[in-house]
């Protein structure tokens, strides 16, 4: 898709640079240990974008892979791997069907990337592929919006914000115009990145589609795939914040254990 934010990896990276990746990786490691994965020797980040999470794991001597469908993004993340000489690599592939060179202990899919699986068939195929690439007892952690967001009961997240770096101003509008197709359960909107640098303004616009996925639906698809069982749920990237409907629980983080 021309002008997709994923084709502009530096802008994408700046747009989401408010996140604390070190803290997130501490959480993922702790939550995986609580779900029974005592040691993480290898991992994969699915729909990795610039690979912030897989690169942070790699810095901690975990052999780490990234999988991304967008060639520009995969190339960019690989360049960052190469610059730091990190263990692992980035694979340009579709996370509905991919094959790593060896099974890994942990898979993660962060920041609602899972919602880019638009149909039940996509999700079940994805679960099968992830399970095939996990070691026995391996853990798959998925970060999703809280159901309050999904069902628009109350918004937990912003879809317009601004960032700045080295004189470049970036305004992000992440599909604030989105309209829901209630039959397909898909939100369709426009992602708009506006940059201003040296008095010159540029606009990058592209359509974005994301699935609305509630917990009951997700559980049914996990059961349909037959490959995983739920091993933990959190409402934030914090092991002390269990998943519930309080304000502080603002994400839906699901840990799945591969069935033996
Ligand atoms: C919202 S970004 C998230 C990137 C990263 N996980 C993060 O947290 O910053 C979604 C990424 O998923 C990738 N993607 C979308 N569909 C995909 C698919 N079917 N297979 C693999 N990657 C996909 C996009 O190219 C993009 O880089």
PDB file of C-alpha atoms and ligand atoms in Angstrom:
ATOM      1  CA  UNK A   1       0.000   0.000   0.000  1.00  0.00           C
ATOM      2  CA  UNK A   2       1.758   3.232  -1.113  1.00  0.00           C
ATOM      3  CA  UNK A   3       2.390   5.659   1.737  1.00  0.00           C
ATOM      4  CA  UNK A   4       1.574   3.107   4.405  1.00  0.00           C
ATOM      5  CA  UNK A   5       3.244   4.090   7.714  1.00  0.00           C
ATOM      6  CA  UNK A   6       5.046   0.747   7.490  1.00  0.00           C
ATOM      7  CA  UNK A   7       6.809   1.941   4.332  1.00  0.00           C
ATOM      8  CA  UNK A   8       8.289   4.805   6.337  1.00  0.00           C
ATOM      9  CA  UNK A   9       9.965   2.893   9.173  1.00  0.00           C
ATOM     10  CA  UNK A  10      11.781   5.920  10.667  1.00  0.00           C
ATOM     11  CA  UNK A  11       8.505   7.850  10.932  1.00  0.00           C
ATOM     12  CA  UNK A  12       6.703   4.809  12.332  1.00  0.00           C
ATOM     13  CA  UNK A  13       9.482   4.346  14.896  1.00  0.00           C
ATOM     14  CA  UNK A  14       9.302   8.005  15.965  1.00  0.00           C
ATOM     15  CA  UNK A  15       5.489   7.894  16.165  1.00  0.00           C
ATOM     16  CA  UNK A  16       5.579   5.090  18.730  1.00  0.00           C
ATOM     17  CA  UNK A  17       8.784   6.023  20.548  1.00  0.00           C
ATOM     18  CA  UNK A  18       6.821   6.967  23.697  1.00  0.00           C
ATOM     19  CA  UNK A  19       6.895   3.295  24.696  1.00  0.00           C
ATOM     20  CA  UNK A  20       9.356   1.869  27.216  1.00  0.00           C
ATOM     21  CA  UNK A  21      10.688  -1.251  25.498  1.00  0.00           C
ATOM     22  CA  UNK A  22      13.083  -2.272  28.271  1.00  0.00           C
ATOM     23  CA  UNK A  23      10.258  -2.273  30.813  1.00  0.00           C
ATOM     24  CA  UNK A  24       8.004  -4.134  28.382  1.00  0.00           C
ATOM     25  CA  UNK A  25      10.613  -6.852  27.862  1.00  0.00           C
ATOM     26  CA  UNK A  26      11.089  -7.141  31.659  1.00  0.00           C
ATOM     27  CA  UNK A  27       7.328  -7.662  31.928  1.00  0.00           C
ATOM     28  CA  UNK A  28       7.167 -10.200  29.082  1.00  0.00           C
ATOM     29  CA  UNK A  29      10.002 -12.234  30.645  1.00  0.00           C
ATOM     30  CA  UNK A  30       8.363 -12.168  34.078  1.00  0.00           C
ATOM     31  CA  UNK A  31       4.882 -13.012  32.749  1.00  0.00           C
ATOM     32  CA  UNK A  32       6.301 -15.869  30.636  1.00  0.00           C
ATOM     33  CA  UNK A  33       8.113 -17.241  33.729  1.00  0.00           C
ATOM     34  CA  UNK A  34       4.856 -17.083  35.719  1.00  0.00           C
ATOM     35  CA  UNK A  35       3.203 -19.017  32.861  1.00  0.00           C
ATOM     36  CA  UNK A  36       5.859 -21.728  33.220  1.00  0.00           C
ATOM     37  CA  UNK A  37       8.584 -20.666  30.780  1.00  0.00           C
ATOM     38  CA  UNK A  38      11.548 -20.585  33.150  1.00  0.00           C
ATOM     39  CA  UNK A  39      14.210 -19.714  30.569  1.00  0.00           C
ATOM     40  CA  UNK A  40      13.846 -17.862  27.263  1.00  0.00           C
ATOM     41  CA  UNK A  41      16.653 -18.945  24.931  1.00  0.00           C
ATOM     42  CA  UNK A  42      14.992 -17.810  21.729  1.00  0.00           C
ATOM     43  CA  UNK A  43      12.005 -15.734  20.671  1.00  0.00           C
ATOM     44  CA  UNK A  44      10.173 -14.193  17.732  1.00  0.00           C
ATOM     45  CA  UNK A  45       8.291 -10.896  17.405  1.00  0.00           C
ATOM     46  CA  UNK A  46       5.428 -11.161  14.899  1.00  0.00           C
ATOM     47  CA  UNK A  47       4.609  -8.104  12.795  1.00  0.00           C
ATOM     48  CA  UNK A  48       7.780  -6.712  14.330  1.00  0.00           C
ATOM     49  CA  UNK A  49       7.920  -3.320  12.605  1.00  0.00           C
ATOM     50  CA  UNK A  50      11.312  -1.785  13.592  1.00  0.00           C
ATOM     51  CA  UNK A  51      11.790  -4.753  15.942  1.00  0.00           C
ATOM     52  CA  UNK A  52      11.905  -2.862  19.213  1.00  0.00           C
ATOM     53  CA  UNK A  53      10.942  -5.867  21.326  1.00  0.00           C
ATOM     54  CA  UNK A  54      12.931  -8.552  19.487  1.00  0.00           C
ATOM     55  CA  UNK A  55      16.031  -6.306  19.445  1.00  0.00           C
ATOM     56  CA  UNK A  56      15.713  -5.702  23.181  1.00  0.00           C
ATOM     57  CA  UNK A  57      15.507  -9.474  23.777  1.00  0.00           C
ATOM     58  CA  UNK A  58      18.536  -9.930  21.487  1.00  0.00           C
ATOM     59  CA  UNK A  59      20.496  -7.392  23.567  1.00  0.00           C
ATOM     60  CA  UNK A  60      19.843  -9.730  26.496  1.00  0.00           C
ATOM     61  CA  UNK A  61      21.542 -12.624  24.636  1.00  0.00           C
ATOM     62  CA  UNK A  62      18.264 -14.248  23.547  1.00  0.00           C
ATOM     63  CA  UNK A  63      18.420 -15.413  19.914  1.00  0.00           C
ATOM     64  CA  UNK A  64      15.631 -13.258  18.527  1.00  0.00           C
ATOM     65  CA  UNK A  65      13.796 -13.135  15.235  1.00  0.00           C
ATOM     66  CA  UNK A  66      11.452 -10.606  13.731  1.00  0.00           C
ATOM     67  CA  UNK A  67       8.784 -11.386  11.129  1.00  0.00           C
ATOM     68  CA  UNK A  68       7.270  -8.616   9.023  1.00  0.00           C
ATOM     69  CA  UNK A  69       5.434  -8.631   5.715  1.00  0.00           C
ATOM     70  CA  UNK A  70       6.413  -5.118   4.665  1.00  0.00           C
ATOM     71  CA  UNK A  71       9.758  -5.180   2.770  1.00  0.00           C
ATOM     72  CA  UNK A  72      10.752  -1.630   3.810  1.00  0.00           C
ATOM     73  CA  UNK A  73      10.092  -2.414   7.469  1.00  0.00           C
ATOM     74  CA  UNK A  74      11.851  -5.814   7.417  1.00  0.00           C
ATOM     75  CA  UNK A  75      14.899  -4.252   5.722  1.00  0.00           C
ATOM     76  CA  UNK A  76      15.003  -1.412   8.241  1.00  0.00           C
ATOM     77  CA  UNK A  77      14.758  -3.736  11.257  1.00  0.00           C
ATOM     78  CA  UNK A  78      17.490  -5.966   9.779  1.00  0.00           C
ATOM     79  CA  UNK A  79      19.738  -2.907   9.339  1.00  0.00           C
ATOM     80  CA  UNK A  80      19.277  -2.128  13.046  1.00  0.00           C
ATOM     81  CA  UNK A  81      20.139  -5.759  13.914  1.00  0.00           C
ATOM     82  CA  UNK A  82      23.286  -5.506  11.797  1.00  0.00           C
ATOM     83  CA  UNK A  83      24.369  -2.194  13.334  1.00  0.00           C
ATOM     84  CA  UNK A  84      24.283  -3.728  16.825  1.00  0.00           C
ATOM     85  CA  UNK A  85      25.484  -7.196  15.672  1.00  0.00           C
ATOM     86  CA  UNK A  86      22.547  -8.797  17.477  1.00  0.00           C
ATOM     87  CA  UNK A  87      21.881 -12.563  17.539  1.00  0.00           C
ATOM     88  CA  UNK A  88      19.034 -13.472  15.169  1.00  0.00           C
ATOM     89  CA  UNK A  89      17.535 -11.826  12.097  1.00  0.00           C
ATOM     90  CA  UNK A  90      14.411 -10.403  10.501  1.00  0.00           C
ATOM     91  CA  UNK A  91      12.377 -12.497   8.100  1.00  0.00           C
ATOM     92  CA  UNK A  92      10.218 -10.831   5.472  1.00  0.00           C
ATOM     93  CA  UNK A  93       7.168 -13.086   5.683  1.00  0.00           C
ATOM     94  CA  UNK A  94       3.446 -13.265   6.354  1.00  0.00           C
ATOM     95  CA  UNK A  95       2.741 -14.168   9.983  1.00  0.00           C
ATOM     96  CA  UNK A  96      -0.217 -16.294   8.868  1.00  0.00           C
ATOM     97  CA  UNK A  97       2.300 -18.722   7.362  1.00  0.00           C
ATOM     98  CA  UNK A  98       6.007 -18.482   8.165  1.00  0.00           C
ATOM     99  CA  UNK A  99       8.853 -20.831   9.036  1.00  0.00           C
ATOM    100  CA  UNK A 100      11.800 -19.993  11.256  1.00  0.00           C
ATOM    101  CA  UNK A 101      15.065 -21.914  10.978  1.00  0.00           C
ATOM    102  CA  UNK A 102      14.413 -23.392  14.436  1.00  0.00           C
ATOM    103  CA  UNK A 103      11.477 -23.421  16.889  1.00  0.00           C
ATOM    104  CA  UNK A 104      11.614 -20.711  19.570  1.00  0.00           C
ATOM    105  CA  UNK A 105      10.559 -20.655  23.234  1.00  0.00           C
ATOM    106  CA  UNK A 106       8.538 -17.447  23.029  1.00  0.00           C
ATOM    107  CA  UNK A 107       6.479 -15.541  20.454  1.00  0.00           C
ATOM    108  CA  UNK A 108       5.057 -12.041  20.963  1.00  0.00           C
ATOM    109  CA  UNK A 109       2.655  -9.905  18.933  1.00  0.00           C
ATOM    110  CA  UNK A 110       2.555  -6.385  20.332  1.00  0.00           C
ATOM    111  CA  UNK A 111       0.381  -3.303  20.211  1.00  0.00           C
ATOM    112  CA  UNK A 112      -2.742  -4.583  18.501  1.00  0.00           C
ATOM    113  CA  UNK A 113      -0.788  -5.959  15.542  1.00  0.00           C
ATOM    114  CA  UNK A 114      -2.915  -9.100  16.061  1.00  0.00           C
ATOM    115  CA  UNK A 115      -5.959  -7.048  14.939  1.00  0.00           C
ATOM    116  CA  UNK A 116      -4.423  -6.927  11.456  1.00  0.00           C
ATOM    117  CA  UNK A 117      -5.590 -10.550  11.113  1.00  0.00           C
ATOM    118  CA  UNK A 118      -8.901  -9.655   9.505  1.00  0.00           C
ATOM    119  CA  UNK A 119     -10.794 -12.958   9.370  1.00  0.00           C
ATOM    120  CA  UNK A 120     -11.322 -16.056  11.527  1.00  0.00           C
ATOM    121  CA  UNK A 121      -9.429 -18.071   8.914  1.00  0.00           C
ATOM    122  CA  UNK A 122      -6.453 -15.670   9.183  1.00  0.00           C
ATOM    123  CA  UNK A 123      -6.398 -16.046  12.980  1.00  0.00           C
ATOM    124  CA  UNK A 124      -6.616 -19.844  12.950  1.00  0.00           C
ATOM    125  CA  UNK A 125      -3.942 -20.111  10.257  1.00  0.00           C
ATOM    126  CA  UNK A 126      -1.771 -17.714  12.295  1.00  0.00           C
ATOM    127  CA  UNK A 127      -2.209 -19.785  15.475  1.00  0.00           C
ATOM    128  CA  UNK A 128      -1.217 -22.939  13.587  1.00  0.00           C
ATOM    129  CA  UNK A 129       1.891 -21.301  12.189  1.00  0.00           C
ATOM    130  CA  UNK A 130       2.929 -19.783  15.530  1.00  0.00           C
ATOM    131  CA  UNK A 131       2.466 -23.166  17.276  1.00  0.00           C
ATOM    132  CA  UNK A 132       4.544 -24.913  14.581  1.00  0.00           C
ATOM    133  CA  UNK A 133       7.382 -22.472  15.287  1.00  0.00           C
ATOM    134  CA  UNK A 134       7.279 -22.875  19.092  1.00  0.00           C
ATOM    135  CA  UNK A 135       9.079 -25.431  21.230  1.00  0.00           C
ATOM    136  CA  UNK A 136       6.938 -27.769  23.414  1.00  0.00           C
ATOM    137  CA  UNK A 137       5.408 -25.725  26.243  1.00  0.00           C
ATOM    138  CA  UNK A 138       6.362 -22.513  24.407  1.00  0.00           C
ATOM    139  CA  UNK A 139       4.499 -19.305  25.217  1.00  0.00           C
ATOM    140  CA  UNK A 140       2.757 -16.873  22.871  1.00  0.00           C
ATOM    141  CA  UNK A 141       2.019 -13.405  24.313  1.00  0.00           C
ATOM    142  CA  UNK A 142      -0.499 -11.194  22.499  1.00  0.00           C
ATOM    143  CA  UNK A 143      -1.144  -7.531  23.342  1.00  0.00           C
ATOM    144  CA  UNK A 144      -4.607  -6.313  22.310  1.00  0.00           C
ATOM    145  CA  UNK A 145      -6.778  -3.288  23.052  1.00  0.00           C
ATOM    146  CA  UNK A 146      -8.951  -3.620  26.153  1.00  0.00           C
ATOM    147  CA  UNK A 147     -12.534  -4.722  25.303  1.00  0.00           C
ATOM    148  CA  UNK A 148     -13.734  -1.290  26.552  1.00  0.00           C
ATOM    149  CA  UNK A 149     -11.898   0.143  23.537  1.00  0.00           C
ATOM    150  CA  UNK A 150     -13.020  -2.627  21.220  1.00  0.00           C
ATOM    151  CA  UNK A 151     -16.688  -2.110  22.088  1.00  0.00           C
ATOM    152  CA  UNK A 152     -16.302   1.674  22.385  1.00  0.00           C
ATOM    153  CA  UNK A 153     -17.695   1.557  25.931  1.00  0.00           C
ATOM    154  CA  UNK A 154     -14.911   3.941  26.892  1.00  0.00           C
ATOM    155  CA  UNK A 155     -11.757   4.857  25.015  1.00  0.00           C
ATOM    156  CA  UNK A 156      -8.497   3.837  26.725  1.00  0.00           C
ATOM    157  CA  UNK A 157      -6.181   5.073  23.969  1.00  0.00           C
ATOM    158  CA  UNK A 158      -5.447   8.215  21.938  1.00  0.00           C
ATOM    159  CA  UNK A 159      -5.489   8.116  18.151  1.00  0.00           C
ATOM    160  CA  UNK A 160      -3.995  11.581  17.584  1.00  0.00           C
ATOM    161  CA  UNK A 161      -0.691  12.713  19.030  1.00  0.00           C
ATOM    162  CA  UNK A 162       2.572  14.541  18.175  1.00  0.00           C
ATOM    163  CA  UNK A 163       6.244  13.665  18.383  1.00  0.00           C
ATOM    164  CA  UNK A 164       9.436  15.591  17.623  1.00  0.00           C
ATOM    165  CA  UNK A 165      13.029  14.595  16.898  1.00  0.00           C
ATOM    166  CA  UNK A 166      16.037  16.538  15.550  1.00  0.00           C
ATOM    167  CA  UNK A 167      13.894  19.418  14.293  1.00  0.00           C
ATOM    168  CA  UNK A 168      11.325  17.153  12.625  1.00  0.00           C
ATOM    169  CA  UNK A 169       7.763  17.530  13.882  1.00  0.00           C
ATOM    170  CA  UNK A 170       5.491  14.552  13.358  1.00  0.00           C
ATOM    171  CA  UNK A 171       1.709  14.637  13.782  1.00  0.00           C
ATOM    172  CA  UNK A 172       0.037  11.264  13.871  1.00  0.00           C
ATOM    173  CA  UNK A 173      -3.612  10.578  13.178  1.00  0.00           C
ATOM    174  CA  UNK A 174      -4.083   6.824  13.517  1.00  0.00           C
ATOM    175  CA  UNK A 175      -7.403   6.271  11.759  1.00  0.00           C
ATOM    176  CA  UNK A 176      -9.462   8.634  13.949  1.00  0.00           C
ATOM    177  CA  UNK A 177     -11.969   8.676  11.062  1.00  0.00           C
ATOM    178  CA  UNK A 178     -12.446   4.920  11.175  1.00  0.00           C
ATOM    179  CA  UNK A 179     -15.841   3.463  10.409  1.00  0.00           C
ATOM    180  CA  UNK A 180     -16.895   0.013  11.566  1.00  0.00           C
ATOM    181  CA  UNK A 181     -18.245  -2.561   9.171  1.00  0.00           C
ATOM    182  CA  UNK A 182     -20.500  -4.381  11.666  1.00  0.00           C
ATOM    183  CA  UNK A 183     -20.865  -7.465   9.481  1.00  0.00           C
ATOM    184  CA  UNK A 184     -17.154  -8.061   8.889  1.00  0.00           C
ATOM    185  CA  UNK A 185     -16.309  -6.612  12.356  1.00  0.00           C
ATOM    186  CA  UNK A 186     -13.559  -4.551  10.745  1.00  0.00           C
ATOM    187  CA  UNK A 187     -12.693  -0.877  11.339  1.00  0.00           C
ATOM    188  CA  UNK A 188     -11.505   0.961   8.236  1.00  0.00           C
ATOM    189  CA  UNK A 189      -9.922   4.391   8.396  1.00  0.00           C
ATOM    190  CA  UNK A 190      -7.011   6.525   7.243  1.00  0.00           C
ATOM    191  CA  UNK A 191      -3.614   6.712   8.896  1.00  0.00           C
ATOM    192  CA  UNK A 192      -2.133  10.161   8.325  1.00  0.00           C
ATOM    193  CA  UNK A 193       1.461  11.077   9.165  1.00  0.00           C
ATOM    194  CA  UNK A 194       2.243  14.781   8.732  1.00  0.00           C
ATOM    195  CA  UNK A 195       5.878  15.872   8.926  1.00  0.00           C
ATOM    196  CA  UNK A 196       7.174  19.428   9.160  1.00  0.00           C
ATOM    197  CA  UNK A 197      10.883  20.074   8.753  1.00  0.00           C
ATOM    198  CA  UNK A 198      12.676  23.260   7.664  1.00  0.00           C
ATOM    199  CA  UNK A 199       9.289  24.843   6.930  1.00  0.00           C
ATOM    200  CA  UNK A 200       8.291  22.046   4.527  1.00  0.00           C
ATOM    201  CA  UNK A 201       5.171  19.988   5.306  1.00  0.00           C
ATOM    202  CA  UNK A 202       4.613  16.522   3.870  1.00  0.00           C
ATOM    203  CA  UNK A 203       1.582  14.287   4.329  1.00  0.00           C
ATOM    204  CA  UNK A 204       1.625  10.480   4.102  1.00  0.00           C
ATOM    205  CA  UNK A 205      -1.826   8.929   4.030  1.00  0.00           C
ATOM    206  CA  UNK A 206      -2.949   5.347   3.678  1.00  0.00           C
ATOM    207  CA  UNK A 207      -5.982   3.198   4.464  1.00  0.00           C
ATOM    208  CA  UNK A 208      -5.805   0.917   7.510  1.00  0.00           C
ATOM    209  CA  UNK A 209      -8.096  -1.971   8.434  1.00  0.00           C
ATOM    210  CA  UNK A 210      -8.234  -3.623  11.847  1.00  0.00           C
ATOM    211  CA  UNK A 211     -10.408  -6.403  13.235  1.00  0.00           C
ATOM    212  CA  UNK A 212     -12.542  -5.874  16.314  1.00  0.00           C
ATOM    213  CA  UNK A 213     -11.905  -8.839  18.502  1.00  0.00           C
ATOM    214  CA  UNK A 214     -13.589  -9.410  21.858  1.00  0.00           C
ATOM    215  CA  UNK A 215     -12.446 -11.896  24.489  1.00  0.00           C
ATOM    216  CA  UNK A 216     -15.223 -14.441  23.820  1.00  0.00           C
ATOM    217  CA  UNK A 217     -14.453 -14.454  20.118  1.00  0.00           C
ATOM    218  CA  UNK A 218     -10.709 -14.769  20.770  1.00  0.00           C
ATOM    219  CA  UNK A 219     -11.294 -17.706  23.149  1.00  0.00           C
ATOM    220  CA  UNK A 220     -13.456 -19.456  20.530  1.00  0.00           C
ATOM    221  CA  UNK A 221     -10.689 -19.061  17.922  1.00  0.00           C
ATOM    222  CA  UNK A 222      -8.055 -20.373  20.365  1.00  0.00           C
ATOM    223  CA  UNK A 223     -10.275 -23.425  20.931  1.00  0.00           C
ATOM    224  CA  UNK A 224     -10.910 -23.832  17.200  1.00  0.00           C
ATOM    225  CA  UNK A 225      -7.181 -23.864  16.490  1.00  0.00           C
ATOM    226  CA  UNK A 226      -6.691 -26.541  19.157  1.00  0.00           C
ATOM    227  CA  UNK A 227      -3.038 -25.534  19.513  1.00  0.00           C
ATOM    228  CA  UNK A 228      -3.033 -23.336  22.650  1.00  0.00           C
ATOM    229  CA  UNK A 229      -4.486 -22.898  26.113  1.00  0.00           C
ATOM    230  CA  UNK A 230      -4.693 -19.620  28.062  1.00  0.00           C
ATOM    231  CA  UNK A 231      -1.853 -19.382  30.596  1.00  0.00           C
ATOM    232  CA  UNK A 232      -2.319 -15.838  31.920  1.00  0.00           C
ATOM    233  CA  UNK A 233      -4.030 -12.495  31.349  1.00  0.00           C
ATOM    234  CA  UNK A 234      -2.962  -8.954  32.273  1.00  0.00           C
ATOM    235  CA  UNK A 235      -4.479  -5.480  31.940  1.00  0.00           C
ATOM    236  CA  UNK A 236      -1.166  -3.669  31.419  1.00  0.00           C
ATOM    237  CA  UNK A 237       2.503  -4.482  30.862  1.00  0.00           C
ATOM    238  CA  UNK A 238       2.753  -5.155  34.579  1.00  0.00           C
ATOM    239  CA  UNK A 239       2.464  -8.542  36.300  1.00  0.00           C
ATOM    240  CA  UNK A 240       0.668  -6.882  39.210  1.00  0.00           C
ATOM    241  CA  UNK A 241      -2.089  -5.544  36.954  1.00  0.00           C
ATOM    242  CA  UNK A 242      -4.430  -8.448  36.314  1.00  0.00           C
ATOM    243  CA  UNK A 243      -6.964  -8.152  33.494  1.00  0.00           C
ATOM    244  CA  UNK A 244     -10.318  -6.780  34.632  1.00  0.00           C
ATOM    245  CA  UNK A 245     -12.667  -3.847  33.925  1.00  0.00           C
ATOM    246  CA  UNK A 246     -11.037  -1.261  36.206  1.00  0.00           C
ATOM    247  CA  UNK A 247      -9.574   1.927  34.657  1.00  0.00           C
ATOM    248  CA  UNK A 248      -6.002   0.843  35.323  1.00  0.00           C
ATOM    249  CA  UNK A 249      -6.561  -2.299  33.307  1.00  0.00           C
ATOM    250  CA  UNK A 250      -6.379  -0.683  29.851  1.00  0.00           C
ATOM    251  CA  UNK A 251      -4.942  -3.431  27.633  1.00  0.00           C
ATOM    252  CA  UNK A 252      -5.822  -7.084  27.054  1.00  0.00           C
ATOM    253  CA  UNK A 253      -2.617  -9.089  27.278  1.00  0.00           C
ATOM    254  CA  UNK A 254      -3.101 -12.801  26.773  1.00  0.00           C
ATOM    255  CA  UNK A 255      -0.476 -15.478  27.337  1.00  0.00           C
ATOM    256  CA  UNK A 256      -1.059 -18.719  25.487  1.00  0.00           C
ATOM    257  CA  UNK A 257       0.761 -21.965  26.178  1.00  0.00           C
ATOM    258  CA  UNK A 258       1.319 -24.346  23.291  1.00  0.00           C
ATOM    259  CA  UNK A 259      -0.499 -27.619  23.888  1.00  0.00           C
ATOM    260  CA  UNK A 260       1.789 -30.655  23.922  1.00  0.00           C
TER     261      UNK A 260
HETATM  262  C1  LIG B   1       1.193  -1.659  14.072  1.00  0.00           C
HETATM  263  S1  LIG B   1       2.712  -2.228  13.425  1.00  0.00           S
HETATM  264  C2  LIG B   1       3.438  -2.910  14.885  1.00  0.00           C
HETATM  265  C3  LIG B   1       4.920  -3.048  14.835  1.00  0.00           C
HETATM  266  C4  LIG B   1       5.530  -3.524  16.146  1.00  0.00           C
HETATM  267  N1  LIG B   1       4.970  -4.788  16.574  1.00  0.00           N
HETATM  268  C5  LIG B   1       5.348  -2.499  17.229  1.00  0.00           C
HETATM  269  O1  LIG B   1       4.815  -2.832  18.283  1.00  0.00           O
HETATM  270  O2  LIG B   1       5.768  -1.349  17.034  1.00  0.00           O
HETATM  271  C6  LIG B   1       2.193  -3.651  12.527  1.00  0.00           C
HETATM  272  C7  LIG B   1       3.290  -4.343  11.726  1.00  0.00           C
HETATM  273  O3  LIG B   1       2.777  -5.601  11.269  1.00  0.00           O
HETATM  274  C8  LIG B   1       3.180  -5.800   9.928  1.00  0.00           C
HETATM  275  N2  LIG B   1       2.209  -6.720   9.305  1.00  0.00           N
HETATM  276  C9  LIG B   1       0.927  -6.466   8.918  1.00  0.00           C
HETATM  277  N3  LIG B   1       0.352  -7.578   8.430  1.00  0.00           N
HETATM  278  C10 LIG B   1       1.288  -8.558   8.520  1.00  0.00           C
HETATM  279  C11 LIG B   1       1.292  -9.950   8.173  1.00  0.00           C
HETATM  280  N4  LIG B   1       0.226 -10.539   7.639  1.00  0.00           N
HETATM  281  N5  LIG B   1       2.422 -10.656   8.395  1.00  0.00           N
HETATM  282  C12 LIG B   1       3.521 -10.070   8.925  1.00  0.00           C
HETATM  283  N6  LIG B   1       3.570  -8.751   9.262  1.00  0.00           N
HETATM  284  C13 LIG B   1       2.466  -8.017   9.074  1.00  0.00           C
HETATM  285  C14 LIG B   1       3.217  -4.426   9.329  1.00  0.00           C
HETATM  286  O4  LIG B   1       4.047  -4.368   8.175  1.00  0.00           O
HETATM  287  C15 LIG B   1       3.740  -3.577  10.494  1.00  0.00           C
HETATM  288  O5  LIG B   1       5.138  -3.446  10.478  1.00  0.00           O
END
